[in-house]
């Protein structure tokens, strides 16, 4: 078995501290960028996007809410072994919604957008929730669509928004390919 | 996982620095997966191979992106300190998760700092690959939850 390079002989767990520092630097960097992102957004609101044109994050918010509700409804009727994974999906998509609301509010300079936007969601094509109850497969389909939409949008955004929607796209992809995958179900 | 000292070649420009950091993270992951490979169970060999392919592919692409901008490319470090001792398969899986998380952070930073839609698209691909890979290692480890809401992010 290879032994640690003696030139870099570890003290008490030395790797952790520089790694955390780097992470802090990155986090700090993205926070710093937030101010720039906000300026960019304001400029976009005054320029390319008309006052009546919706913020592109509105559709992301609607999808996140719809997916969260769909996964929660599916969790109620799903086989017990998949229930925790569906609840996790519901929780994560709710957290996406919260982060998107925060960003939308910051960009608009006012609190929370109207819930009316939900009627025009990309996930509105998902089966109506009360009858029949959604299956795991319905959640997979919805997450897949959300992942694709977020993945299309993220590179067109800049600054913090690009990273936020990028993380959301990555989370949706991971949720349907791993979180709700057969391997997970057999766990 | 980190290289021992900060690199004096790290560019001042934020977008270039983010790409530079991503290459550093990919170098470290490629080194670290050698350790992971040595300690995981044979059932995980395919996962290790796939991860290594992804990281090598991303490193080469990121190196090309830096070269295109005439930025000096970071070399792999002479030696690496592991963030944790790795002597058994569970520790190897934890190291893999840690490295995927570090790469996810680095690539999300590329998305946030870059002024190029093409580079942001590549950052997203890398971020997504690392998020999926981290989840698969958590599955191997039997860790819960398997997924996270904001890969590479701090929301």
Short mmCIF file of N, CA, C and O in Angstrom, two decimals, chain A residues 81-155:
data_model
loop_
_atom_site.label_atom_id
_atom_site.label_comp_id
_atom_site.label_asym_id
_atom_site.label_seq_id
_atom_site.Cartn_x
_atom_site.Cartn_y
_atom_site.Cartn_z
N UNK A 81 -40.50 1.23 0.55
CA UNK A 81 -39.05 1.33 0.37
C UNK A 81 -38.64 2.57 -0.43
O UNK A 81 -37.50 3.03 -0.33
N UNK A 82 -39.58 3.13 -1.21
CA UNK A 82 -39.23 4.31 -2.01
C UNK A 82 -39.72 5.60 -1.35
O UNK A 82 -39.36 6.70 -1.76
N UNK A 83 -40.55 5.47 -0.31
CA UNK A 83 -41.13 6.65 0.34
C UNK A 83 -40.08 7.66 0.80
O UNK A 83 -40.22 8.86 0.50
N UNK A 84 -39.01 7.23 1.51
CA UNK A 84 -38.02 8.22 1.96
C UNK A 84 -37.40 9.00 0.81
O UNK A 84 -37.18 10.22 0.93
N UNK A 85 -37.16 8.33 -0.31
CA UNK A 85 -36.54 9.01 -1.47
C UNK A 85 -37.51 10.05 -2.05
O UNK A 85 -37.10 11.14 -2.45
N UNK A 86 -38.81 9.72 -2.08
CA UNK A 86 -39.80 10.67 -2.59
C UNK A 86 -39.93 11.87 -1.67
O UNK A 86 -40.06 13.01 -2.12
N UNK A 87 -39.89 11.61 -0.37
CA UNK A 87 -39.96 12.71 0.60
C UNK A 87 -38.75 13.61 0.43
O UNK A 87 -38.85 14.85 0.46
N UNK A 88 -37.58 12.99 0.22
CA UNK A 88 -36.35 13.78 0.01
C UNK A 88 -36.49 14.66 -1.24
O UNK A 88 -36.10 15.83 -1.21
N UNK A 89 -37.04 14.10 -2.30
CA UNK A 89 -37.27 14.89 -3.53
C UNK A 89 -38.17 16.08 -3.21
O UNK A 89 -37.89 17.23 -3.60
N UNK A 90 -39.23 15.81 -2.48
CA UNK A 90 -40.18 16.87 -2.14
C UNK A 90 -39.50 17.97 -1.33
O UNK A 90 -39.70 19.17 -1.59
N UNK A 91 -38.68 17.57 -0.37
CA UNK A 91 -37.97 18.54 0.48
C UNK A 91 -36.98 19.36 -0.35
O UNK A 91 -36.93 20.59 -0.23
N UNK A 92 -36.23 18.68 -1.22
CA UNK A 92 -35.23 19.39 -2.02
C UNK A 92 -35.88 20.38 -2.98
O UNK A 92 -35.41 21.51 -3.14
N UNK A 93 -36.98 19.96 -3.62
CA UNK A 93 -37.64 20.88 -4.56
C UNK A 93 -38.28 22.05 -3.82
O UNK A 93 -38.36 23.16 -4.36
N UNK A 94 -38.72 21.80 -2.57
CA UNK A 94 -39.24 22.91 -1.76
C UNK A 94 -38.11 23.89 -1.42
O UNK A 94 -38.31 25.11 -1.42
N UNK A 95 -36.94 23.34 -1.15
CA UNK A 95 -35.79 24.22 -0.85
C UNK A 95 -35.40 25.01 -2.10
O UNK A 95 -34.98 26.17 -2.00
N UNK A 96 -35.52 24.38 -3.27
CA UNK A 96 -35.26 25.11 -4.51
C UNK A 96 -36.23 26.29 -4.63
O UNK A 96 -35.84 27.40 -4.98
N UNK A 97 -37.50 26.01 -4.34
CA UNK A 97 -38.52 27.06 -4.43
C UNK A 97 -38.15 28.22 -3.50
O UNK A 97 -38.23 29.40 -3.89
N UNK A 98 -37.73 27.90 -2.29
CA UNK A 98 -37.38 28.94 -1.32
C UNK A 98 -36.22 29.80 -1.84
O UNK A 98 -36.27 31.04 -1.79
N UNK A 99 -35.18 29.14 -2.36
CA UNK A 99 -34.02 29.88 -2.87
C UNK A 99 -34.41 30.74 -4.07
O UNK A 99 -33.93 31.87 -4.22
N UNK A 100 -35.30 30.21 -4.92
CA UNK A 100 -35.73 30.96 -6.10
C UNK A 100 -36.57 32.17 -5.70
O UNK A 100 -36.43 33.26 -6.28
N UNK A 101 -37.43 31.98 -4.70
CA UNK A 101 -38.24 33.11 -4.21
C UNK A 101 -37.32 34.22 -3.71
O UNK A 101 -37.53 35.40 -4.00
N UNK A 102 -36.30 33.82 -2.95
CA UNK A 102 -35.35 34.82 -2.43
C UNK A 102 -34.68 35.60 -3.56
O UNK A 102 -34.58 36.82 -3.51
N UNK A 103 -34.23 34.85 -4.57
CA UNK A 103 -33.54 35.51 -5.69
C UNK A 103 -34.50 36.39 -6.49
O UNK A 103 -34.16 37.51 -6.88
N UNK A 104 -35.72 35.90 -6.71
CA UNK A 104 -36.72 36.69 -7.44
C UNK A 104 -37.05 37.97 -6.68
O UNK A 104 -37.17 39.04 -7.28
N UNK A 105 -37.17 37.83 -5.36
CA UNK A 105 -37.51 39.00 -4.55
C UNK A 105 -36.39 40.02 -4.60
O UNK A 105 -36.64 41.23 -4.73
N UNK A 106 -35.16 39.53 -4.48
CA UNK A 106 -34.01 40.43 -4.54
C UNK A 106 -34.00 41.17 -5.88
O UNK A 106 -33.80 42.39 -5.92
N UNK A 107 -34.22 40.42 -6.96
CA UNK A 107 -34.14 41.02 -8.30
C UNK A 107 -35.24 42.05 -8.50
O UNK A 107 -35.03 43.09 -9.11
N UNK A 108 -36.43 41.73 -7.98
CA UNK A 108 -37.57 42.64 -8.17
C UNK A 108 -37.54 43.78 -7.16
O UNK A 108 -38.26 44.76 -7.32
N UNK A 109 -36.74 43.62 -6.11
CA UNK A 109 -36.69 44.62 -5.06
C UNK A 109 -37.96 44.67 -4.25
O UNK A 109 -38.32 45.69 -3.68
N UNK A 110 -38.70 43.56 -4.26
CA UNK A 110 -39.94 43.49 -3.48
C UNK A 110 -40.22 42.04 -3.12
O UNK A 110 -39.68 41.12 -3.74
N UNK A 111 -41.12 41.82 -2.16
CA UNK A 111 -41.37 40.44 -1.73
C UNK A 111 -42.14 39.61 -2.77
O UNK A 111 -42.76 40.14 -3.69
N UNK A 112 -42.06 38.34 -2.55
CA UNK A 112 -42.67 37.22 -3.26
C UNK A 112 -43.55 37.48 -4.48
O UNK A 112 -44.50 38.26 -4.43
N UNK A 113 -43.26 36.79 -5.60
CA UNK A 113 -44.10 36.89 -6.79
C UNK A 113 -45.48 36.25 -6.58
O UNK A 113 -45.68 35.50 -5.64
N UNK A 114 -46.39 36.56 -7.49
CA UNK A 114 -47.76 36.06 -7.34
C UNK A 114 -47.86 34.56 -7.62
O UNK A 114 -47.20 34.06 -8.52
N UNK A 115 -48.69 33.86 -6.87
CA UNK A 115 -48.85 32.42 -7.10
C UNK A 115 -49.56 32.11 -8.42
O UNK A 115 -49.57 30.98 -8.86
N UNK A 116 -50.13 33.13 -9.06
CA UNK A 116 -50.84 32.92 -10.33
C UNK A 116 -49.93 32.32 -11.40
O UNK A 116 -50.40 31.64 -12.31
N UNK A 117 -48.63 32.58 -11.28
CA UNK A 117 -47.65 32.08 -12.25
C UNK A 117 -47.71 30.56 -12.34
O UNK A 117 -47.33 29.98 -13.34
N UNK A 118 -48.20 29.93 -11.29
CA UNK A 118 -48.19 28.46 -11.25
C UNK A 118 -49.04 27.82 -12.35
O UNK A 118 -48.81 26.68 -12.72
N UNK A 119 -50.02 28.54 -12.85
CA UNK A 119 -50.89 27.95 -13.87
C UNK A 119 -50.17 27.74 -15.19
O UNK A 119 -50.60 26.94 -16.00
N UNK A 120 -49.06 28.48 -15.39
CA UNK A 120 -48.34 28.37 -16.67
C UNK A 120 -47.02 27.64 -16.49
O UNK A 120 -46.06 27.92 -17.18
N UNK A 121 -46.96 26.72 -15.55
CA UNK A 121 -45.69 26.05 -15.26
C UNK A 121 -45.34 25.02 -16.32
O UNK A 121 -46.23 24.42 -16.93
N UNK A 122 -44.03 24.80 -16.54
CA UNK A 122 -43.60 23.72 -17.45
C UNK A 122 -44.02 22.35 -16.92
O UNK A 122 -44.13 21.40 -17.66
N UNK A 123 -44.24 22.24 -15.61
CA UNK A 123 -44.62 20.96 -15.03
C UNK A 123 -46.14 20.80 -14.99
O UNK A 123 -46.65 19.83 -14.47
N UNK A 124 -46.86 21.78 -15.54
CA UNK A 124 -48.31 21.71 -15.49
C UNK A 124 -48.83 20.50 -16.28
O UNK A 124 -49.94 20.05 -16.09
N UNK A 125 -47.98 20.00 -17.19
CA UNK A 125 -48.35 18.83 -17.96
C UNK A 125 -48.36 17.55 -17.13
O UNK A 125 -48.85 16.53 -17.57
N UNK A 126 -47.81 17.60 -15.93
CA UNK A 126 -47.80 16.43 -15.05
C UNK A 126 -49.24 16.06 -14.69
O UNK A 126 -50.12 16.92 -14.70
N UNK A 127 -49.50 14.81 -14.39
CA UNK A 127 -50.86 14.36 -14.12
C UNK A 127 -51.49 15.16 -12.96
O UNK A 127 -50.79 15.52 -12.02
N UNK A 128 -52.76 15.41 -13.07
CA UNK A 128 -53.46 16.13 -12.02
C UNK A 128 -53.35 15.32 -10.73
O UNK A 128 -53.41 14.10 -10.74
N UNK A 129 -53.16 16.04 -9.62
CA UNK A 129 -52.75 15.31 -8.43
C UNK A 129 -53.83 14.47 -7.75
O UNK A 129 -53.53 13.36 -7.33
N UNK A 130 -55.07 14.96 -7.63
CA UNK A 130 -56.01 14.15 -6.83
C UNK A 130 -56.32 12.79 -7.46
O UNK A 130 -56.26 11.78 -6.77
N UNK A 131 -56.65 12.71 -8.74
CA UNK A 131 -57.00 11.42 -9.36
C UNK A 131 -56.34 11.24 -10.70
O UNK A 131 -56.48 12.10 -11.56
N UNK A 132 -55.67 10.16 -10.97
CA UNK A 132 -55.26 9.15 -10.00
C UNK A 132 -54.04 9.62 -9.21
O UNK A 132 -53.39 10.56 -9.65
N UNK A 133 -53.72 8.98 -8.10
CA UNK A 133 -52.54 9.40 -7.33
C UNK A 133 -51.27 9.18 -8.16
O UNK A 133 -51.19 8.22 -8.92
N UNK A 134 -50.31 10.12 -8.05
CA UNK A 134 -49.10 10.02 -8.87
C UNK A 134 -48.25 8.81 -8.49
O UNK A 134 -48.18 8.44 -7.32
N UNK A 135 -47.63 8.23 -9.51
CA UNK A 135 -46.71 7.12 -9.26
C UNK A 135 -45.28 7.64 -9.25
O UNK A 135 -45.02 8.77 -9.66
N UNK A 136 -44.37 6.78 -8.85
CA UNK A 136 -42.95 7.15 -8.84
C UNK A 136 -42.52 7.60 -10.23
O UNK A 136 -41.81 8.59 -10.40
N UNK A 137 -43.02 6.87 -11.24
CA UNK A 137 -42.65 7.18 -12.62
C UNK A 137 -43.07 8.60 -13.02
O UNK A 137 -42.36 9.27 -13.77
N UNK A 138 -44.22 9.04 -12.49
CA UNK A 138 -44.66 10.41 -12.80
C UNK A 138 -43.68 11.44 -12.23
O UNK A 138 -43.41 12.47 -12.85
N UNK A 139 -43.16 11.14 -11.04
CA UNK A 139 -42.19 12.04 -10.42
C UNK A 139 -40.89 12.04 -11.23
O UNK A 139 -40.30 13.10 -11.46
N UNK A 140 -40.50 10.86 -11.68
CA UNK A 140 -39.29 10.76 -12.52
C UNK A 140 -39.44 11.61 -13.78
O UNK A 140 -38.54 12.38 -14.14
N UNK A 141 -40.59 11.48 -14.43
CA UNK A 141 -40.84 12.24 -15.67
C UNK A 141 -40.80 13.74 -15.40
O UNK A 141 -40.18 14.51 -16.15
N UNK A 142 -41.43 14.16 -14.31
CA UNK A 142 -41.47 15.59 -13.96
C UNK A 142 -40.06 16.11 -13.65
O UNK A 142 -39.67 17.19 -14.11
N UNK A 143 -39.29 15.32 -12.89
CA UNK A 143 -37.94 15.75 -12.52
C UNK A 143 -37.04 15.83 -13.75
O UNK A 143 -36.21 16.74 -13.88
N UNK A 144 -37.25 14.88 -14.65
CA UNK A 144 -36.45 14.86 -15.87
C UNK A 144 -36.71 16.12 -16.69
O UNK A 144 -35.78 16.75 -17.20
N UNK A 145 -37.98 16.47 -16.80
CA UNK A 145 -38.34 17.67 -17.55
C UNK A 145 -37.77 18.92 -16.86
O UNK A 145 -37.23 19.81 -17.50
N UNK A 146 -37.89 18.96 -15.53
CA UNK A 146 -37.36 20.11 -14.79
C UNK A 146 -35.86 20.22 -14.95
O UNK A 146 -35.31 21.32 -15.09
N UNK A 147 -35.17 19.06 -14.93
CA UNK A 147 -33.72 19.05 -15.09
C UNK A 147 -33.34 19.60 -16.45
O UNK A 147 -32.43 20.43 -16.58
N UNK A 148 -34.08 19.18 -17.48
CA UNK A 148 -33.77 19.64 -18.84
C UNK A 148 -34.00 21.15 -18.98
O UNK A 148 -33.18 21.86 -19.55
N UNK A 149 -35.12 21.61 -18.44
CA UNK A 149 -35.42 23.04 -18.54
C UNK A 149 -34.39 23.89 -17.79
O UNK A 149 -33.93 24.91 -18.31
N UNK A 150 -34.05 23.45 -16.57
CA UNK A 150 -33.06 24.21 -15.78
C UNK A 150 -31.70 24.17 -16.47
O UNK A 150 -30.97 25.17 -16.46
N UNK A 151 -31.37 23.03 -17.07
CA UNK A 151 -30.07 22.90 -17.74
C UNK A 151 -29.99 23.79 -18.98
O UNK A 151 -28.93 24.26 -19.36
N UNK A 152 -31.14 24.01 -19.63
CA UNK A 152 -31.17 24.91 -20.78
C UNK A 152 -31.01 26.36 -20.32
O UNK A 152 -30.34 27.16 -20.96
N UNK A 153 -31.66 26.67 -19.21
CA UNK A 153 -31.68 28.05 -18.74
C UNK A 153 -30.34 28.48 -18.11
O UNK A 153 -29.85 29.59 -18.39
N UNK A 154 -29.76 27.61 -17.27
CA UNK A 154 -28.62 28.01 -16.43
C UNK A 154 -27.46 28.66 -17.21
O UNK A 154 -26.98 29.72 -16.79
N UNK A 155 -27.02 28.08 -18.34
CA UNK A 155 -25.88 28.71 -19.03
C UNK A 155 -26.21 30.06 -19.65
O UNK A 155 -25.31 30.84 -19.95
#
